[in-house]
Tab-separated table of C-alpha atoms in Angstrom:
chain	number	residue	atom	x	y	z
A	1	MET	CA	40.697	137.796	140.487
A	2	ILE	CA	37.540	136.580	138.621
A	3	PRO	CA	36.375	133.199	140.023
A	4	VAL	CA	36.513	130.484	136.974
A	5	SER	CA	33.020	130.046	136.415
A	6	ASP	CA	32.178	133.523	135.951
A	7	ILE	CA	34.816	133.936	132.946
A	8	GLU	CA	33.339	135.842	129.783
A	9	TRP	CA	34.203	134.104	126.764
A	10	SER	CA	34.374	135.981	123.421
A	11	THR	CA	32.934	134.470	120.241
A	12	ALA	CA	36.423	134.173	118.934
A	13	GLU	CA	37.657	132.500	121.860
A	14	LYS	CA	34.561	130.437	121.691
A	15	GLU	CA	35.594	129.141	118.331
A	16	ILE	CA	39.202	128.743	119.603
A	17	ALA	CA	37.718	126.117	122.416
A	18	ARG	CA	35.227	124.437	120.242
A	19	GLN	CA	38.399	123.416	118.061
A	20	ALA	CA	40.643	122.498	120.910
A	21	PHE	CA	37.635	120.566	122.332
A	22	LYS	CA	37.130	118.782	119.122
A	23	LYS	CA	40.987	117.921	118.560
A	24	ALA	CA	40.900	116.660	122.338
A	25	TYR	CA	37.953	114.613	121.950
A	26	GLN	CA	39.195	113.032	118.517
A	27	ARG	CA	42.708	111.904	119.614
A	28	GLU	CA	40.923	110.259	123.079
A	29	ILE	CA	38.419	108.381	121.178
A	30	THR	CA	40.997	107.394	118.577
A	31	ALA	CA	42.911	106.028	121.442
A	32	LEU	CA	40.127	104.398	122.825
A	33	ILE	CA	38.766	102.573	119.697
A	34	GLN	CA	42.355	101.000	119.155
A	35	VAL	CA	42.435	99.797	123.206
A	36	VAL	CA	39.097	98.320	122.671
A	37	ARG	CA	40.002	96.510	119.268
A	38	GLU	CA	43.293	95.266	120.884
A	39	GLN	CA	41.256	94.176	124.181
A	40	ALA	CA	38.910	92.466	122.215
A	41	GLY	CA	40.855	90.641	120.161
A	42	GLU	CA	42.437	88.880	123.332
A	43	ILE	CA	39.137	87.807	124.831
A	44	THR	CA	39.496	84.226	125.541
A	45	LYS	CA	36.963	83.691	128.420
A	46	LEU	CA	34.272	85.246	130.119
A	47	ASP	CA	35.989	87.165	132.689
A	48	ASP	CA	37.903	88.955	129.791
A	49	ILE	CA	34.344	89.729	128.597
A	50	TRP	CA	32.954	91.304	132.101
A	51	LEU	CA	36.540	93.193	132.355
A	52	LEU	CA	36.115	95.040	129.076
A	53	HIS	CA	32.702	95.557	130.354
A	54	ASP	CA	33.861	97.415	133.325
A	55	PHE	CA	36.498	99.086	131.435
A	56	LEU	CA	33.879	100.652	128.882
A	57	SER	CA	31.671	101.312	131.748
A	58	ALA	CA	34.074	103.419	133.319
A	59	ARG	CA	35.313	104.948	130.257
A	60	ARG	CA	31.871	105.930	129.162
A	61	HIS	CA	31.212	107.543	132.468
A	62	ASP	CA	34.259	109.205	132.308
A	63	ILE	CA	33.985	110.586	128.888
A	64	ASP	CA	30.533	111.401	129.018
A	65	GLY	CA	31.416	113.707	132.113
A	66	LYS	CA	34.667	115.197	130.813
A	67	TYR	CA	33.323	116.748	127.582
A	68	ASP	CA	30.824	118.868	128.949
A	69	HIS	CA	30.728	122.067	127.000
A	70	ARG	CA	29.084	124.195	129.610
A	71	ASP	CA	31.087	127.381	129.413
A	72	SER	CA	31.553	127.513	133.307
A	73	LEU	CA	33.648	124.217	133.062
A	74	LEU	CA	35.652	124.962	130.138
A	75	ILE	CA	38.988	126.259	132.417
A	76	PHE	CA	38.644	122.527	134.278
A	77	THR	CA	37.809	120.716	131.045
A	78	PHE	CA	40.984	121.810	129.174
A	79	ALA	CA	43.238	121.443	132.402
A	80	GLN	CA	41.944	117.879	132.472
A	81	LEU	CA	42.727	117.586	128.633
A	82	VAL	CA	46.233	118.943	129.065
A	83	LYS	CA	47.018	117.007	131.909
A	84	GLU	CA	45.772	113.840	130.407
A	85	GLY	CA	47.794	114.467	127.295
A	86	TRP	CA	44.835	115.025	124.855
A	87	LEU	CA	45.673	118.457	124.351
A	88	HIS	CA	48.445	120.676	124.357
A	89	LEU	CA	48.799	123.881	126.184
A	90	ASP	CA	49.666	125.809	122.737
A	91	GLU	CA	46.810	124.596	121.137
A	92	LEU	CA	44.626	126.785	123.098
A	93	LYS	CA	46.590	129.854	121.743
A	94	GLY	CA	44.467	132.907	121.022
A	95	LEU	CA	42.315	132.811	124.194
A	96	ASP	CA	43.141	135.554	126.423
A	97	ALA	CA	46.502	135.287	128.971
A	98	GLU	CA	44.555	134.931	132.048
A	99	LYS	CA	42.229	131.994	130.537
A	100	ILE	CA	45.434	130.221	129.409
A	101	SER	CA	47.259	131.135	132.793
A	102	LYS	CA	44.506	129.358	135.072
A	103	VAL	CA	44.288	126.266	132.364
A	104	SER	CA	48.310	126.095	133.382
A	105	VAL	CA	47.872	126.582	137.308
A	106	LEU	CA	45.516	123.809	137.252
A	107	THR	CA	47.346	121.491	135.089
A	108	ARG	CA	50.361	121.487	137.941
A	109	MET	CA	47.676	120.996	140.572
B	1	MET	CA	0.771	67.656	140.646
B	2	ILE	CA	3.670	68.839	142.729
B	3	PRO	CA	4.595	72.626	142.327
B	4	VAL	CA	8.035	73.032	140.581
B	5	SER	CA	9.533	74.468	143.318
B	6	ASP	CA	8.977	71.750	145.688
B	7	ILE	CA	10.623	69.241	143.301
B	8	GLU	CA	13.084	66.906	144.936
B	9	TRP	CA	16.209	66.290	143.119
B	10	SER	CA	18.067	62.857	143.929
B	11	THR	CA	22.054	62.973	143.613
B	12	ALA	CA	22.281	61.270	140.288
B	13	GLU	CA	19.721	63.864	138.744
B	14	LYS	CA	21.754	66.651	140.581
B	15	GLU	CA	24.886	65.653	138.911
B	16	ILE	CA	22.786	65.189	135.448
B	17	ALA	CA	21.518	68.874	136.073
B	18	ARG	CA	25.222	69.809	136.909
B	19	GLN	CA	26.483	68.641	133.539
B	20	ALA	CA	23.991	69.806	131.544
B	21	PHE	CA	23.929	73.280	132.843
B	22	LYS	CA	27.627	73.111	132.267
B	23	LYS	CA	27.081	72.514	128.456
B	24	ALA	CA	24.553	75.128	128.039
B	25	TYR	CA	27.219	77.314	129.638
B	26	GLN	CA	30.263	76.771	127.712
B	27	ARG	CA	28.014	76.637	124.427
B	28	GLU	CA	26.478	79.841	125.418
B	29	ILE	CA	29.603	81.574	126.379
B	30	THR	CA	31.949	80.491	123.445
B	31	ALA	CA	29.026	81.929	121.688
B	32	LEU	CA	29.478	84.941	123.089
B	33	ILE	CA	32.801	85.496	122.696
B	34	GLN	CA	32.740	84.912	118.895
B	35	VAL	CA	30.217	87.435	118.798
B	36	VAL	CA	32.022	90.126	121.038
B	37	ARG	CA	35.105	89.516	119.015
B	38	GLU	CA	33.625	90.115	116.111
B	39	GLN	CA	31.523	93.581	116.959
B	40	ALA	CA	34.732	94.799	118.219
B	41	GLY	CA	36.510	94.133	115.059
B	42	GLU	CA	34.267	96.404	113.514
B	43	ILE	CA	34.246	99.014	115.568
B	44	THR	CA	35.180	102.359	113.897
B	45	LYS	CA	33.516	105.099	115.689
B	46	LEU	CA	32.669	105.983	119.484
B	47	ASP	CA	28.900	104.896	118.836
B	48	ASP	CA	30.043	101.479	118.069
B	49	ILE	CA	32.028	101.306	121.590
B	50	TRP	CA	28.658	102.453	123.578
B	51	LEU	CA	26.707	100.107	121.446
B	52	LEU	CA	29.045	96.963	122.501
B	53	HIS	CA	28.776	98.357	125.969
B	54	ASP	CA	25.352	98.242	126.006
B	55	PHE	CA	25.245	94.813	124.496
B	56	LEU	CA	27.648	93.749	127.379
B	57	SER	CA	25.506	95.264	129.870
B	58	ALA	CA	22.641	93.266	128.470
B	59	ARG	CA	24.040	90.005	128.130
B	60	ARG	CA	25.747	89.945	131.569
B	61	HIS	CA	22.664	91.007	133.318
B	62	ASP	CA	20.880	87.668	131.144
B	63	ILE	CA	23.595	85.527	131.974
B	64	ASP	CA	24.214	86.299	135.480
B	65	GLY	CA	20.430	85.604	136.324
B	66	LYS	CA	19.940	82.747	134.043
B	67	TYR	CA	22.540	80.551	135.488
B	68	ASP	CA	21.043	80.644	138.758
B	69	HIS	CA	22.002	77.261	140.610
B	70	ARG	CA	18.845	76.938	142.769
B	71	ASP	CA	17.437	73.682	142.635
B	72	SER	CA	13.920	75.541	142.961
B	73	LEU	CA	14.511	77.480	139.728
B	74	LEU	CA	16.025	74.589	137.694
B	75	ILE	CA	13.128	73.256	135.622
B	76	PHE	CA	12.691	77.041	134.463
B	77	THR	CA	16.187	77.410	133.555
B	78	PHE	CA	16.496	74.356	131.773
B	79	ALA	CA	13.202	75.310	129.814
B	80	GLN	CA	14.794	78.388	128.939
B	81	LEU	CA	17.906	76.955	127.537
B	82	VAL	CA	16.425	74.503	125.453
B	83	LYS	CA	14.020	77.600	124.081
B	84	GLU	CA	17.442	79.141	123.390
B	85	GLY	CA	19.420	76.497	121.602
B	86	TRP	CA	21.731	76.204	124.438
B	87	LEU	CA	20.587	72.893	125.467
B	88	HIS	CA	18.862	69.782	123.922
B	89	LEU	CA	15.958	68.177	125.981
B	90	ASP	CA	17.741	64.415	125.161
B	91	GLU	CA	20.837	65.991	127.233
B	92	LEU	CA	18.166	66.024	130.140
B	93	LYS	CA	17.950	62.102	130.145
B	94	GLY	CA	18.573	60.394	133.283
B	95	LEU	CA	15.820	62.576	134.942
B	96	ASP	CA	12.930	61.310	136.358
B	97	ALA	CA	10.180	61.522	133.237
B	98	GLU	CA	8.044	63.948	135.236
B	99	LYS	CA	10.877	66.610	135.332
B	100	ILE	CA	11.547	66.218	131.662
B	101	SER	CA	8.019	66.379	130.620
B	102	LYS	CA	7.697	69.736	133.109
B	103	VAL	CA	10.751	71.155	131.025
B	104	SER	CA	9.347	70.068	127.758
B	105	VAL	CA	5.795	71.856	128.274
B	106	LEU	CA	7.574	75.198	129.213
B	107	THR	CA	9.687	75.579	126.381
B	108	ARG	CA	6.453	75.419	124.459
B	109	MET	CA	5.018	78.526	126.169
Protein backbone atom coordinates (compact mmCIF):
# COMPACT_ATOMS: atom_id res chain seq x y z
CA MET A 1 0.00 0.00 0.00
CA ILE A 2 1.40 3.41 -1.01
CA PRO A 3 1.91 5.79 1.93
CA VAL A 4 -0.54 8.69 1.71
CA SER A 5 2.26 11.20 1.38
CA ASP A 6 3.65 9.48 -1.75
CA ILE A 7 0.39 9.39 -3.69
CA GLU A 8 0.64 10.87 -7.17
CA TRP A 9 -2.01 13.26 -8.43
CA SER A 10 -2.78 13.51 -12.15
CA THR A 11 -3.57 16.88 -13.68
CA ALA A 12 -7.26 15.96 -13.92
CA GLU A 13 -7.28 14.86 -10.28
CA LYS A 14 -5.57 18.03 -9.19
CA GLU A 15 -8.35 20.02 -10.81
CA ILE A 16 -11.03 17.93 -9.08
CA ALA A 17 -9.19 18.40 -5.78
CA ARG A 18 -8.94 22.13 -6.36
CA GLN A 19 -12.66 22.41 -7.02
CA ALA A 20 -13.56 20.30 -3.98
CA PHE A 21 -11.25 22.37 -1.83
CA LYS A 22 -12.82 25.56 -3.09
CA LYS A 23 -16.36 24.34 -2.40
CA ALA A 24 -15.56 23.27 1.15
CA TYR A 25 -13.72 26.50 1.81
CA GLN A 26 -16.61 28.62 0.51
CA ARG A 27 -19.08 26.72 2.68
CA GLU A 28 -16.98 26.99 5.80
CA ILE A 29 -16.25 30.69 5.29
CA THR A 30 -19.87 31.51 4.56
CA ALA A 31 -20.91 29.74 7.76
CA LEU A 32 -18.18 31.52 9.72
CA ILE A 33 -19.24 34.95 8.45
CA GLN A 34 -22.80 34.17 9.48
CA VAL A 35 -21.74 33.07 12.98
CA VAL A 36 -19.50 36.11 13.51
CA ARG A 37 -22.23 38.51 12.43
CA GLU A 38 -24.69 36.84 14.80
CA GLN A 39 -22.23 36.71 17.70
CA ALA A 40 -21.27 40.34 17.18
CA GLY A 41 -24.89 41.39 17.15
CA GLU A 42 -25.27 39.95 20.65
CA ILE A 43 -22.31 41.81 22.16
CA THR A 44 -23.35 43.87 25.16
CA LYS A 45 -20.29 43.75 27.42
CA LEU A 46 -16.53 43.55 27.26
CA ASP A 47 -16.43 39.84 28.06
CA ASP A 48 -18.53 39.18 24.95
CA ILE A 49 -15.90 40.98 22.89
CA TRP A 50 -13.03 38.95 24.31
CA LEU A 51 -15.05 35.78 23.80
CA LEU A 52 -15.46 36.73 20.15
CA HIS A 53 -11.74 37.45 19.99
CA ASP A 54 -10.88 34.02 21.45
CA PHE A 55 -13.29 32.39 19.03
CA LEU A 56 -11.71 34.17 16.04
CA SER A 57 -8.18 33.29 17.20
CA ALA A 58 -9.13 29.61 17.29
CA ARG A 59 -10.96 29.67 13.95
CA ARG A 60 -8.10 31.49 12.26
CA HIS A 61 -5.55 29.01 13.50
CA ASP A 62 -7.77 26.13 12.44
CA ILE A 63 -8.61 27.47 8.97
CA ASP A 64 -5.06 28.59 8.20
CA GLY A 65 -3.82 25.11 9.03
CA LYS A 66 -6.62 23.13 7.43
CA TYR A 67 -6.62 24.60 3.95
CA ASP A 68 -3.06 23.62 3.27
CA HIS A 69 -2.68 22.94 -0.43
CA ARG A 70 0.28 20.56 -0.27
CA ASP A 71 -0.46 17.41 -2.29
CA SER A 72 0.96 15.24 0.46
CA LEU A 73 -1.75 16.46 2.85
CA LEU A 74 -4.74 16.45 0.51
CA ILE A 75 -6.08 13.05 1.57
CA PHE A 76 -6.03 14.07 5.25
CA THR A 77 -7.53 17.46 4.53
CA PHE A 78 -10.37 15.96 2.50
CA ALA A 79 -11.09 13.42 5.23
CA GLN A 80 -11.29 16.24 7.78
CA LEU A 81 -13.53 18.36 5.56
CA VAL A 82 -15.90 15.45 4.96
CA LYS A 83 -15.95 14.68 8.67
CA GLU A 84 -16.78 18.29 9.51
CA GLY A 85 -19.53 18.40 6.91
CA TRP A 86 -17.95 20.96 4.56
CA LEU A 87 -17.49 18.43 1.75
CA HIS A 88 -19.40 15.40 0.50
CA LEU A 89 -17.50 12.28 -0.48
CA ASP A 90 -19.25 12.25 -3.85
CA GLU A 91 -17.76 15.64 -4.64
CA LEU A 92 -14.45 13.80 -4.97
CA LYS A 93 -15.81 11.73 -7.86
CA GLY A 94 -13.21 11.50 -10.60
CA LEU A 95 -10.32 10.81 -8.26
CA ASP A 96 -9.04 7.26 -8.52
CA ALA A 97 -10.78 4.69 -6.35
CA GLU A 98 -7.87 4.19 -4.00
CA LYS A 99 -7.73 7.88 -3.05
CA ILE A 100 -11.46 8.02 -2.37
CA SER A 101 -11.21 4.84 -0.35
CA LYS A 102 -8.39 6.32 1.76
CA VAL A 103 -10.38 9.47 2.41
CA SER A 104 -13.41 7.39 3.30
CA VAL A 105 -11.46 5.21 5.72
CA LEU A 106 -9.93 8.28 7.41
CA THR A 107 -13.32 9.90 7.92
CA ARG A 108 -14.30 6.95 10.06
CA MET A 109 -11.23 7.22 12.31
CA MET B 1 10.15 67.23 42.93
CA ILE B 2 8.83 63.80 43.92
CA PRO B 3 9.22 61.11 41.25
CA VAL B 4 5.81 60.08 39.93
CA SER B 5 6.28 56.52 41.12
CA ASP B 6 6.79 57.64 44.75
CA ILE B 7 3.64 59.76 44.99
CA GLU B 8 1.44 58.91 47.97
CA TRP B 9 -2.30 58.59 47.54
CA SER B 10 -4.67 59.35 50.42
CA THR B 11 -7.76 57.21 50.92
CA ALA B 12 -9.98 60.02 49.60
CA GLU B 13 -7.74 60.42 46.56
CA LYS B 14 -7.76 56.70 45.91
CA GLU B 15 -11.55 56.81 45.80
CA ILE B 16 -11.52 59.75 43.35
CA ALA B 17 -8.99 57.87 41.23
CA ARG B 18 -11.12 54.73 41.33
CA GLN B 19 -14.20 56.64 40.16
CA ALA B 20 -12.31 58.44 37.40
CA PHE B 21 -10.83 55.14 36.26
CA LYS B 22 -14.25 53.55 36.19
CA LYS B 23 -15.77 56.39 34.16
CA ALA B 24 -13.02 56.34 31.55
CA TYR B 25 -13.19 52.57 31.34
CA GLN B 26 -16.97 52.57 30.85
CA ARG B 27 -16.70 55.18 28.12
CA GLU B 28 -13.96 53.36 26.28
CA ILE B 29 -15.70 49.98 26.53
CA THR B 30 -19.03 51.40 25.40
CA ALA B 31 -17.34 52.96 22.38
CA LEU B 32 -15.50 49.71 21.64
CA ILE B 33 -18.70 47.64 21.77
CA GLN B 34 -20.30 50.08 19.35
CA VAL B 35 -17.37 49.90 16.92
CA VAL B 36 -17.22 46.10 17.04
CA ARG B 37 -20.93 45.76 16.40
CA GLU B 38 -20.69 48.13 13.46
CA GLN B 39 -17.58 46.49 12.03
CA ALA B 40 -19.13 43.03 12.41
CA GLY B 41 -22.27 44.16 10.63
CA GLU B 42 -20.18 45.04 7.60
CA ILE B 43 -18.41 41.70 7.34
CA THR B 44 -18.92 40.13 3.93
CA LYS B 45 -15.69 38.22 3.34
CA LEU B 46 -13.00 36.33 5.21
CA ASP B 47 -10.54 39.23 5.08
CA ASP B 48 -13.06 41.38 6.97
CA ILE B 49 -13.11 38.74 9.72
CA TRP B 50 -9.34 38.63 10.06
CA LEU B 51 -9.26 42.42 10.04
CA LEU B 52 -11.72 42.42 12.94
CA HIS B 53 -9.57 39.81 14.65
CA ASP B 54 -6.44 41.95 14.26
CA PHE B 55 -8.31 44.96 15.55
CA LEU B 56 -9.53 43.07 18.63
CA SER B 57 -6.04 41.70 19.32
CA ALA B 58 -4.66 45.23 19.36
CA ARG B 59 -7.50 46.67 21.46
CA ARG B 60 -7.25 43.84 23.98
CA HIS B 61 -3.53 44.30 24.40
CA ASP B 62 -3.98 48.05 24.76
CA ILE B 63 -6.88 47.91 27.23
CA ASP B 64 -5.35 45.15 29.36
CA GLY B 65 -2.22 47.22 29.70
CA LYS B 66 -3.81 50.61 30.12
CA TYR B 67 -6.21 49.94 32.98
CA ASP B 68 -3.46 48.87 35.33
CA HIS B 69 -4.47 49.77 38.87
CA ARG B 70 -1.01 50.11 40.39
CA ASP B 71 -0.72 53.40 42.26
CA SER B 72 2.71 54.04 40.78
CA LEU B 73 1.21 54.14 37.30
CA LEU B 74 -1.95 56.15 37.99
CA ILE B 75 -0.56 59.51 36.91
CA PHE B 76 0.58 58.10 33.58
CA THR B 77 -2.66 56.24 33.05
CA PHE B 78 -4.75 59.32 33.75
CA ALA B 79 -2.63 61.38 31.37
CA GLN B 80 -3.16 58.80 28.65
CA LEU B 81 -6.91 58.61 29.29
CA VAL B 82 -7.27 62.39 29.14
CA LYS B 83 -5.20 62.48 25.94
CA GLU B 84 -7.38 59.84 24.33
CA GLY B 85 -10.55 61.64 25.35
CA TRP B 86 -11.91 59.04 27.78
CA LEU B 87 -11.47 61.28 30.81
CA HIS B 88 -11.71 65.00 31.47
CA LEU B 89 -9.11 66.68 33.64
CA ASP B 90 -11.85 68.17 35.82
CA GLU B 91 -13.01 64.67 36.72
CA LEU B 92 -9.84 64.41 38.78
CA LYS B 93 -10.97 67.31 40.98
CA GLY B 94 -10.23 66.45 44.62
CA LEU B 95 -6.75 65.11 43.95
CA ASP B 96 -4.03 67.38 45.28
CA ALA B 97 -2.88 70.15 42.93
CA GLU B 98 0.52 68.61 42.26
CA LYS B 99 -0.98 65.36 40.98
CA ILE B 100 -3.37 67.18 38.66
CA SER B 101 -0.54 69.36 37.45
CA LYS B 102 1.59 66.29 36.67
CA VAL B 103 -1.25 64.70 34.74
CA SER B 104 -1.84 67.94 32.88
CA VAL B 105 1.83 68.29 31.93
CA LEU B 106 1.98 64.69 30.72
CA THR B 107 -1.06 65.13 28.49
CA ARG B 108 0.85 67.75 26.59
CA MET B 109 3.86 65.51 25.94
